[in-house]
């Protein structure tokens, strides 16, 4: 008689599958906001990115998050976004971090959304270059690959997500954190693009 052994789904797989609709929503908002139509529209996207990255970097101070993701020093794009806004001739108005009060394990979901967005950023960077004449050193630093390369840094993050140290019961909280982070990015895009 054969026995079927059920393995728990990996957290990274659950995140990808269970937040796919929210990712689609980001595409829809980007489509509406037309960030590559001109540099002013693009600066609105960068302002949303800046505020989101401040939320993410706010989390970096938490020792529990440092333990879960031990290479935080190579992650985060708040300074890059701010420098891009300056390149484009805009000031950014900082605001309190929306992630204040977010702790592990939900914080890992926020980081998932930020780190995953570095993959899609490869496509956005191509458009920023081709349509707006920007580059990794002027205006589009926030879309640049990390120095080690997008894939390597992403795979390392997925390795942290899927470490057995994280109990399966905590996975739902990580997914809820990712949903909250997508909601935050969505509301920032709407606000900065002036969408209803
Ligand atoms: C129009 C804008 C966007 C495009 C074209 C895009 C495109 C993509 C693509 C092609 C991937 C898969 C890359 C790969 O597997 O190598 C990806 C992954 C991802 N993107 Fe986006 N993206 C966009 C916006 C965003 C935004 C605004 C966020 C969040 C703030 C985001 C979060 C993610 C996440 C979390 C993943 C990882 C999914 C996973 O493998 O678990 N994306 N994106």
mmCIF file of N, CA and C and ligand atoms in Angstrom, residues 16 23 26-27 30 112-113 116-117 119-120 123-124 154 182 185, ligand 1:
data_model
loop_
_atom_site.group_PDB
_atom_site.id
_atom_site.type_symbol
_atom_site.label_atom_id
_atom_site.label_comp_id
_atom_site.label_asym_id
_atom_site.label_seq_id
_atom_site.Cartn_x
_atom_site.Cartn_y
_atom_site.Cartn_z
ATOM 1 N N UNK A 16 3.501 33.847 -2.957
ATOM 2 C CA UNK A 16 3.373 34.155 -4.391
ATOM 3 C C UNK A 16 1.938 33.874 -4.866
ATOM 4 N N UNK A 23 -0.828 41.636 -6.515
ATOM 5 C CA UNK A 23 0.221 42.045 -7.446
ATOM 6 C C UNK A 23 -0.408 42.560 -8.743
ATOM 7 N N UNK A 26 -1.433 46.062 -8.580
ATOM 8 C CA UNK A 26 -0.332 47.026 -8.744
ATOM 9 C C UNK A 26 -0.154 47.344 -10.235
ATOM 10 N N UNK A 27 -0.236 46.295 -11.063
ATOM 11 C CA UNK A 27 -0.130 46.515 -12.515
ATOM 12 C C UNK A 27 -1.223 47.469 -12.971
ATOM 13 N N UNK A 30 -0.506 50.984 -11.928
ATOM 14 C CA UNK A 30 0.598 51.545 -12.720
ATOM 15 C C UNK A 30 0.078 51.903 -14.116
ATOM 16 N N UNK A 112 8.744 41.026 2.074
ATOM 17 C CA UNK A 112 8.512 40.229 0.865
ATOM 18 C C UNK A 112 8.034 41.131 -0.282
ATOM 19 N N UNK A 113 7.091 42.009 0.018
ATOM 20 C CA UNK A 113 6.549 42.870 -1.045
ATOM 21 C C UNK A 113 7.640 43.808 -1.571
ATOM 22 N N UNK A 116 10.354 41.586 -3.432
ATOM 23 C CA UNK A 116 9.804 41.060 -4.694
ATOM 24 C C UNK A 116 9.697 42.140 -5.752
ATOM 25 N N UNK A 117 9.405 43.363 -5.293
ATOM 26 C CA UNK A 117 9.237 44.442 -6.274
ATOM 27 C C UNK A 117 10.553 44.771 -6.987
ATOM 28 N N UNK A 119 12.215 42.617 -8.498
ATOM 29 C CA UNK A 119 12.211 41.784 -9.708
ATOM 30 C C UNK A 119 11.469 42.504 -10.831
ATOM 31 N N UNK A 120 10.253 42.938 -10.523
ATOM 32 C CA UNK A 120 9.476 43.688 -11.524
ATOM 33 C C UNK A 120 10.195 44.969 -11.928
ATOM 34 N N UNK A 123 11.865 45.487 -15.316
ATOM 35 C CA UNK A 123 11.049 45.910 -16.467
ATOM 36 C C UNK A 123 10.805 47.414 -16.417
ATOM 37 N N UNK A 124 10.587 47.908 -15.214
ATOM 38 C CA UNK A 124 10.325 49.343 -15.064
ATOM 39 C C UNK A 124 11.581 50.149 -15.419
ATOM 40 N N UNK A 154 17.444 38.110 -4.268
ATOM 41 C CA UNK A 154 16.074 37.602 -4.115
ATOM 42 C C UNK A 154 16.093 36.153 -3.613
ATOM 43 N N UNK A 182 0.956 45.497 0.413
ATOM 44 C CA UNK A 182 0.396 45.795 -0.918
ATOM 45 C C UNK A 182 -0.672 46.887 -0.813
ATOM 46 N N UNK A 185 1.125 50.174 -0.498
ATOM 47 C CA UNK A 185 1.709 50.667 -1.755
ATOM 48 C C UNK A 185 0.594 51.139 -2.690
HETATM 49 C C1 LIG B 1 3.811 47.574 -13.602
HETATM 50 C C2 LIG B 1 4.529 47.290 -12.547
HETATM 51 C C3 LIG B 1 5.086 45.918 -12.261
HETATM 52 C C4 LIG B 1 5.520 44.960 -13.099
HETATM 53 C C5 LIG B 1 5.587 44.998 -14.617
HETATM 54 C C6 LIG B 1 5.925 43.837 -12.311
HETATM 55 C C7 LIG B 1 6.428 42.661 -12.806
HETATM 56 C C8 LIG B 1 6.857 41.616 -12.075
HETATM 57 C C9 LIG B 1 7.439 40.417 -12.598
HETATM 58 C C10 LIG B 1 7.636 40.118 -14.073
HETATM 59 C C11 LIG B 1 7.727 39.624 -11.565
HETATM 60 C C12 LIG B 1 8.338 38.218 -11.622
HETATM 61 C C13 LIG B 1 9.818 38.294 -11.858
HETATM 62 C C14 LIG B 1 10.513 36.965 -11.734
HETATM 63 O O1 LIG B 1 9.913 35.999 -11.228
HETATM 64 O O2 LIG B 1 11.688 36.922 -12.111
HETATM 65 C C15 LIG B 1 7.353 40.319 -10.366
HETATM 66 C C16 LIG B 1 7.488 39.816 -9.112
HETATM 67 C C17 LIG B 1 7.064 40.482 -7.981
HETATM 68 N N1 LIG B 1 6.574 41.762 -7.902
HETATM 69 FE FE1 LIG B 1 6.093 42.922 -9.447
HETATM 70 N N2 LIG B 1 5.727 44.141 -10.998
HETATM 71 C C18 LIG B 1 5.229 45.409 -10.932
HETATM 72 C C19 LIG B 1 4.932 46.130 -9.806
HETATM 73 C C20 LIG B 1 5.070 45.660 -8.536
HETATM 74 C C21 LIG B 1 4.813 46.415 -7.350
HETATM 75 C C22 LIG B 1 4.371 47.885 -7.326
HETATM 76 C C23 LIG B 1 5.050 45.595 -6.302
HETATM 77 C C24 LIG B 1 4.956 45.859 -4.822
HETATM 78 C C25 LIG B 1 4.999 47.032 -4.264
HETATM 79 C C26 LIG B 1 5.472 44.323 -6.831
HETATM 80 C C27 LIG B 1 5.791 43.207 -6.087
HETATM 81 C C28 LIG B 1 6.266 42.026 -6.587
HETATM 82 C C29 LIG B 1 6.562 40.862 -5.782
HETATM 83 C C30 LIG B 1 6.376 40.727 -4.280
HETATM 84 C C31 LIG B 1 7.078 39.897 -6.663
HETATM 85 C C32 LIG B 1 7.604 38.520 -6.273
HETATM 86 C C33 LIG B 1 6.566 37.449 -6.564
HETATM 87 C C34 LIG B 1 7.105 36.089 -6.118
HETATM 88 O O3 LIG B 1 7.869 35.481 -6.883
HETATM 89 O O4 LIG B 1 6.785 35.685 -5.006
HETATM 90 N N3 LIG B 1 5.475 44.404 -8.195
HETATM 91 N N4 LIG B 1 6.825 41.532 -10.712
#
